[in-house]
XYZ file of C-alpha atoms in Angstrom:
364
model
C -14.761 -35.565 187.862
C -15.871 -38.748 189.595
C -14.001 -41.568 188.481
C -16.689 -44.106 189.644
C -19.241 -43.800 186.707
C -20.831 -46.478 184.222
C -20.365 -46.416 180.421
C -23.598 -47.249 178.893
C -23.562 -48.046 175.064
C -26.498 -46.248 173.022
C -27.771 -50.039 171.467
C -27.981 -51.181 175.459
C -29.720 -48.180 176.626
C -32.375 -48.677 174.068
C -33.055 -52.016 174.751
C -33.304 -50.945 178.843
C -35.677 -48.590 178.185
C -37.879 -50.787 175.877
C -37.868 -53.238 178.516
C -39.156 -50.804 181.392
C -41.506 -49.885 179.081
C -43.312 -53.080 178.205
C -42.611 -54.086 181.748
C -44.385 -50.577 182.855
C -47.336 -51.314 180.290
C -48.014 -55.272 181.870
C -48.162 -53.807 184.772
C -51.386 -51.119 183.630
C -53.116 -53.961 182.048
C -55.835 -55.981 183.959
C -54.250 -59.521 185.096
C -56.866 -61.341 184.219
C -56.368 -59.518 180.618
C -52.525 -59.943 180.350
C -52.960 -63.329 178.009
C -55.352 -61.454 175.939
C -52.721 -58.308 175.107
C -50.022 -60.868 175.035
C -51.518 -62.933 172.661
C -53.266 -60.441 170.695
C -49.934 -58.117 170.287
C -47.511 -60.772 169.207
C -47.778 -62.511 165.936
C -47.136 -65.655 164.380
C -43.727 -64.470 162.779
C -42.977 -63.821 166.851
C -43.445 -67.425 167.481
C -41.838 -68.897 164.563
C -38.624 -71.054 165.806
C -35.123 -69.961 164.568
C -34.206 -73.318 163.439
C -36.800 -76.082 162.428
C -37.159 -78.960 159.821
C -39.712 -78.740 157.185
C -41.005 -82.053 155.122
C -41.707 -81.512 152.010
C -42.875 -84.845 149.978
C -43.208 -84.724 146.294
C -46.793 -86.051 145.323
C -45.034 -88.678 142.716
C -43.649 -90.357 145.998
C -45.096 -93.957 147.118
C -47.675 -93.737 150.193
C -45.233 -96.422 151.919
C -41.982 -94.053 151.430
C -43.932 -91.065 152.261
C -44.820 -92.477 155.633
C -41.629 -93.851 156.354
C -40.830 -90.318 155.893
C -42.596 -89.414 158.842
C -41.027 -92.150 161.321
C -37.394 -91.186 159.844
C -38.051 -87.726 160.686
C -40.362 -88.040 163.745
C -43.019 -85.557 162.336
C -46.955 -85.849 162.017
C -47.180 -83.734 158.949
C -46.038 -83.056 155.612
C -46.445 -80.309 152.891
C -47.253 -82.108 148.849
C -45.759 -80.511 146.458
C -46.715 -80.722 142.879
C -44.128 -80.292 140.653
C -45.627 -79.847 136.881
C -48.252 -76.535 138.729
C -44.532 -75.983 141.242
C -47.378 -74.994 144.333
C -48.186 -77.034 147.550
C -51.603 -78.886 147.100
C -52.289 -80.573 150.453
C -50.589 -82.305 153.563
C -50.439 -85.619 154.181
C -50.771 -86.583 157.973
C -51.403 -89.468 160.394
C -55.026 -89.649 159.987
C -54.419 -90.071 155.770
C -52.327 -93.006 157.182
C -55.620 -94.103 159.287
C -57.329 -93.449 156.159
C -55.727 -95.979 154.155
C -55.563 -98.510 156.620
C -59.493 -98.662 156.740
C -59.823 -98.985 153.741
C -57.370 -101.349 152.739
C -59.128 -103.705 155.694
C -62.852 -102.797 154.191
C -61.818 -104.217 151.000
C -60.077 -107.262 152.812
C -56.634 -106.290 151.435
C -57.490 -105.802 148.252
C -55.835 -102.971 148.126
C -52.463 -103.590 150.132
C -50.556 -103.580 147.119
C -51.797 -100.216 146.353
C -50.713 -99.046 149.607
C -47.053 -100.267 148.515
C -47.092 -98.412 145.507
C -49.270 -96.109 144.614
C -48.271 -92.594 144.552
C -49.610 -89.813 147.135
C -51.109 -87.935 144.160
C -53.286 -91.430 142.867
C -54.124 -91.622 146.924
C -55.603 -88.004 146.380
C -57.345 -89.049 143.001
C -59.318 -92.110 144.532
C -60.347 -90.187 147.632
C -62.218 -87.487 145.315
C -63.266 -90.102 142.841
C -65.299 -92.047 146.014
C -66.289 -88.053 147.378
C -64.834 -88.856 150.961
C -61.784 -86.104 150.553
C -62.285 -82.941 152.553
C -61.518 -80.743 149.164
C -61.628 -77.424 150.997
C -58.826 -75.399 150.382
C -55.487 -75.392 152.793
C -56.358 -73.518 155.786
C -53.296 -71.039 156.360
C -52.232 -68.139 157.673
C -49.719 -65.293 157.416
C -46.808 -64.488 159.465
C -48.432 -61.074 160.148
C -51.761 -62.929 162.099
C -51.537 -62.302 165.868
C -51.238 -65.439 168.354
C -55.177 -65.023 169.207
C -55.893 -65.291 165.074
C -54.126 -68.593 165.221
C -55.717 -70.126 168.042
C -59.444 -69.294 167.076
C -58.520 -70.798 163.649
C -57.123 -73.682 165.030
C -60.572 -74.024 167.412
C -62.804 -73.288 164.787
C -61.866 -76.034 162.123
C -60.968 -78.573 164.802
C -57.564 -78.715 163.565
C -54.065 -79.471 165.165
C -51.850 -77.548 162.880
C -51.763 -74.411 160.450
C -49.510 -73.672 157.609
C -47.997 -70.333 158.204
C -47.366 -68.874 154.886
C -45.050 -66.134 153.410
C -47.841 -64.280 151.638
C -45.497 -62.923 148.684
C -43.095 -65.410 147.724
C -46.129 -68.095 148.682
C -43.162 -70.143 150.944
C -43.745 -72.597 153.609
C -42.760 -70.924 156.816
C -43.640 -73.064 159.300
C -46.590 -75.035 161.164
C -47.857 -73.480 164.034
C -50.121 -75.265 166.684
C -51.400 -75.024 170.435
C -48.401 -76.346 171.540
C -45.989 -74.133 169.823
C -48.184 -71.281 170.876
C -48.231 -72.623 174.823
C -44.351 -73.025 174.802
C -43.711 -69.303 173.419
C -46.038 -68.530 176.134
C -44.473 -69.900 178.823
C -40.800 -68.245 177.865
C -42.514 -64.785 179.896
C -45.026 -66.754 182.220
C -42.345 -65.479 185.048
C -42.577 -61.563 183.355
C -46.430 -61.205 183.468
C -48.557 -60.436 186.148
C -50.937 -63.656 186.332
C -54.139 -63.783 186.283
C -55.986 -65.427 189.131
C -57.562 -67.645 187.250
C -54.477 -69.618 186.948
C -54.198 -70.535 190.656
C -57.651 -72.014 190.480
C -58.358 -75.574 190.505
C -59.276 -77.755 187.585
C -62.768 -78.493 189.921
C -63.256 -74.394 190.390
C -62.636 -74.020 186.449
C -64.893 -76.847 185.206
C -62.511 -77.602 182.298
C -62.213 -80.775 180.193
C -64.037 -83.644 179.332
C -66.311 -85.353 181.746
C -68.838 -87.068 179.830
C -69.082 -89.930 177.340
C -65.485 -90.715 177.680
C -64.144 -92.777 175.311
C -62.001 -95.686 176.774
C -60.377 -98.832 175.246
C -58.952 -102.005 176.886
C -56.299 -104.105 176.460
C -58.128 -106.719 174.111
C -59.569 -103.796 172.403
C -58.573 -104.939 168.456
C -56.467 -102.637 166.797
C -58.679 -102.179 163.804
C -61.264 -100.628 166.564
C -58.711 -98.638 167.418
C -58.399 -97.008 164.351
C -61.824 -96.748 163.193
C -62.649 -94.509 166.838
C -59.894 -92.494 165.669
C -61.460 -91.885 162.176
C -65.031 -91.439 163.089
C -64.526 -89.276 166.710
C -61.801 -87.220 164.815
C -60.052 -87.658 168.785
C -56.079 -87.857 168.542
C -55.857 -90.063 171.947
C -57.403 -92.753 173.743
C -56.966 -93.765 177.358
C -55.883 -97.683 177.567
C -58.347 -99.098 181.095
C -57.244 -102.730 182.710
C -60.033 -104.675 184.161
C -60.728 -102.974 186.692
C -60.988 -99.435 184.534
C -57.930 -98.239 185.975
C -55.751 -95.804 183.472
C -52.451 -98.046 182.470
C -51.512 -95.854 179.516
C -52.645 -93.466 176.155
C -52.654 -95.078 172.390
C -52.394 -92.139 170.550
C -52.557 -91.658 166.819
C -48.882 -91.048 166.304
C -48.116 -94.217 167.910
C -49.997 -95.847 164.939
C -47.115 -94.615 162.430
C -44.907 -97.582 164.561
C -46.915 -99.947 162.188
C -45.809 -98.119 159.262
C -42.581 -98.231 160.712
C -42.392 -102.093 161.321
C -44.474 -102.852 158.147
C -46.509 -104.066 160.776
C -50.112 -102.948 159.584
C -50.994 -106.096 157.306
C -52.660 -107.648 160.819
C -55.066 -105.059 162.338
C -57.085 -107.800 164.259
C -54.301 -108.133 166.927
C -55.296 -107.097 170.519
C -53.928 -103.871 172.112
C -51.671 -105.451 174.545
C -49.789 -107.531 171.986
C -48.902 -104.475 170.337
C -48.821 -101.692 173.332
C -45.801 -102.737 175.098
C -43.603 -103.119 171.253
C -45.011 -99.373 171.074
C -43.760 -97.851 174.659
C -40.903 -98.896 177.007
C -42.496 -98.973 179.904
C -39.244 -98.805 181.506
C -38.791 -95.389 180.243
C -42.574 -94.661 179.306
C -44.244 -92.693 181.982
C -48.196 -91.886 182.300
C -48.665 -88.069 182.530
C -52.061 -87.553 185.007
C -53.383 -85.089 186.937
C -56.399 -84.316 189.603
C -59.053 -82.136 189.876
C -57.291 -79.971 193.336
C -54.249 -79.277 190.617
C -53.941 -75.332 189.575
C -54.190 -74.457 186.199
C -50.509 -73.085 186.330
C -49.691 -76.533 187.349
C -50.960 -78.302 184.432
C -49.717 -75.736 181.952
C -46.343 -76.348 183.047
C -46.902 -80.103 182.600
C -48.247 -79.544 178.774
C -44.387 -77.505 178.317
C -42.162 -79.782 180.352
C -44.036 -83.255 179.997
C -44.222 -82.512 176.094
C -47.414 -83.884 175.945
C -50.999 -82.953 174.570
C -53.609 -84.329 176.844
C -53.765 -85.120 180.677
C -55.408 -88.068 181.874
C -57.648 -86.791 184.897
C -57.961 -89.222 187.625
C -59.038 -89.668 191.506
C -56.831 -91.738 194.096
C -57.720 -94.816 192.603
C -56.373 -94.290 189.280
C -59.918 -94.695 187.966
C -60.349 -92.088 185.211
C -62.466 -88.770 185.520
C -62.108 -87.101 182.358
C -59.366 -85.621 179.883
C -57.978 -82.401 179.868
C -56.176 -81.586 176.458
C -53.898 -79.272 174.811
C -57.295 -77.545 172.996
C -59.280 -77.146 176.660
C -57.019 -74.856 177.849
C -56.935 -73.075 174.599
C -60.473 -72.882 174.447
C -60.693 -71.925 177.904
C -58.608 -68.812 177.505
C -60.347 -68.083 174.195
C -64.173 -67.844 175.847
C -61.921 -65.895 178.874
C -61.091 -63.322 175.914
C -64.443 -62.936 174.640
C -65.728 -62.607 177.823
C -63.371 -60.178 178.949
C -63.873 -57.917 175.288
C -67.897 -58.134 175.656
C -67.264 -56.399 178.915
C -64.975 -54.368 178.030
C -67.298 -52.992 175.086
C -69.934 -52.553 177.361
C -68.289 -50.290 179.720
C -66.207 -48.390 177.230
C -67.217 -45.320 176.969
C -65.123 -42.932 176.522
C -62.875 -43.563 172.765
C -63.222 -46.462 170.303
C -59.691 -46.219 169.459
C -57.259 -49.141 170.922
C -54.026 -47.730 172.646
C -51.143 -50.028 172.059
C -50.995 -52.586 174.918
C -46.776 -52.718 174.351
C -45.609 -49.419 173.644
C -41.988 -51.151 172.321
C -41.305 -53.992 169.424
C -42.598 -57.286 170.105
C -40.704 -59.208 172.263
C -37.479 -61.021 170.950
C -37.717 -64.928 170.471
């Protein structure tokens, strides 16, 4: 007997042969439908993180803790809990902060004390007495949804986030949004065959904003600021110098440094008194990009950059549009129904789906 052999344990020869598999079934899938069977074979559960940090703000708390909440813990979002019905009735985000800040200004601080100390749950209670609250119920989802679920949902309500809920038990399991969907994504970018769509240019795509751009200055008062944010529903805004050149993005989270500073009793102060106590500029860097960059290129900027938007601009630094987070999501959303009309058409010969991965879903 040959003495030069290799011992392979049953548990490892499993997971070999799972992986040639699913590599085997990429490779027997249209590129330019790999994102579609990626996205439509792996579920929410698949992207949940193994550690994470969930807020959970009891309605009885004060608006002012329950934002300070949100700087302390550097998150945009937090679950209410009600404790006398023991169920989650709402979140409470930035834009409830934006909220509140327009209307404490409207009623020329009438209502600044209530901002100090009225409860989240009385915040909630004045909203439906004056009709402005959005009362529809929580949009969710379960862990079981696939990855293509998540991002039409998140499309079609214009949203930024989605509760992922353990349908039994009714627990919080996480929050799942574009970005979290991009990043799990990009941990097999190298492993699938790309589609060519990806080495195309921003100007061969036609993707992003282009018209009726909105753009603030540096004198641009802050209460401006945040009634753009309230009535465009737009999470950014590109900050111009004289001469309409891009110097940097306001965005809404940086608006939580008020709430932070106990800053917000003053929202007539210009931008640029306010910008630079907001980003070190020494540290702060401006993520752009230009219409000859390939789509691959920019999606790795959205993962490594950590950021949501990309300011498009020419050699001059003069602004040409915005490409965000939700673009490229809605990009590859039209490619999908585009690519499933077609295929519908010229299917003819079983309406039954064969699995796209003919092994588990990958492991996270």
């Amino acid at each position: 007997m040959s003495l030069n052999c290799i011992v392979i344990e049953p548990a490892a020869l499993i997971e070999f042969r799972s992986k040639r598999v699913r590599h085997d079934s990429y490779h027997r899938i249209n590129s330019d439908e790999i994102y579609q069977s990626f996205f439509s074979t792996h579920t929410c559960y698949d992207c949940m993180p193994k550690s994470g940090k969930v807020l959970l703000l009891d309605a009885r708390l004060s608006i002012r803790k329950a934002f300070f909440a949100l700087v302390f813990n550097g998150v945009r979002t937090a679950l209410v809990w009600h404790s006398p019905t023991s169920s989650t009735i709402g979140v409470i985000t930035i834009s409830d902060f934006i909220n509140m800040l327009i209307t404490a200004y409207d009623t020329k601080w009438n209502s600044v004390d209530a901002l100090e100390t009225s409860s989240i749950l009385e915040w909630k209670q004045d909203l439906l007495k004056q009709k402005t609250a959005d009362n529809r119920n929580i949009v969710q989802l379960p862990p079981e949804a696939n990855l293509y679920t998540a991002i039409f949902t998140l499309l079609e309500h214009n949203i930024h986030r989605i509760p992922v809920i353990d349908p039994l038990s009714h627990n919080f399991l996480f929050l799942i949004t574009h970005k979290r969907i991009l990043k799990f994504l990009y941990l097999y970018i190298y492993d699938l065959p790309q589609p060519h769509f990806i080495h195309q240019t921003l100007e061969e795509l036609k993707i992003g904003t282009y018209e009726n751009l909105v753009m603030i200055d540096l004198q641009t008062k802050l209460i401006e600021v945040l009634r753009t944010f309230q009535t465009l529903r737009i999470s950014a805004l590109p900050v111009v110098d004289s001469e309409k050149r891009v110097r940097d993005v306001y965005s809404k989270f940086d608006i939580m440094h008020l709430a932070a500073t106990s800053t917000y009793a003053n929202l007539d102060i210009p931008l640029c008194d306010i910008l630079d106590l907001v980003h070190d500029h020494n540290t702060h860097q401006l993520v752009t990009c230009k219409m000859t960059d390939q789509l691959f290129e920019l999606m790795d900027r959205f993962v490594t950059r950590e950021v949501h938007r990309l300011i498009i601009v020419n050699e001059n630094k003069h602004i040409i549009g915005i490409f965000s987070m939700s673009d490229l999501m809605r990009f590859l959303v039209s490619k999908f129904e585009n690519l499933s009309r077609t295929n519908s058409n010229t299917s003819t010969t079983s309406n039954t789906m064969v699995p796209v991965f003919e092994s588990e879903p990958m492991d996270t």
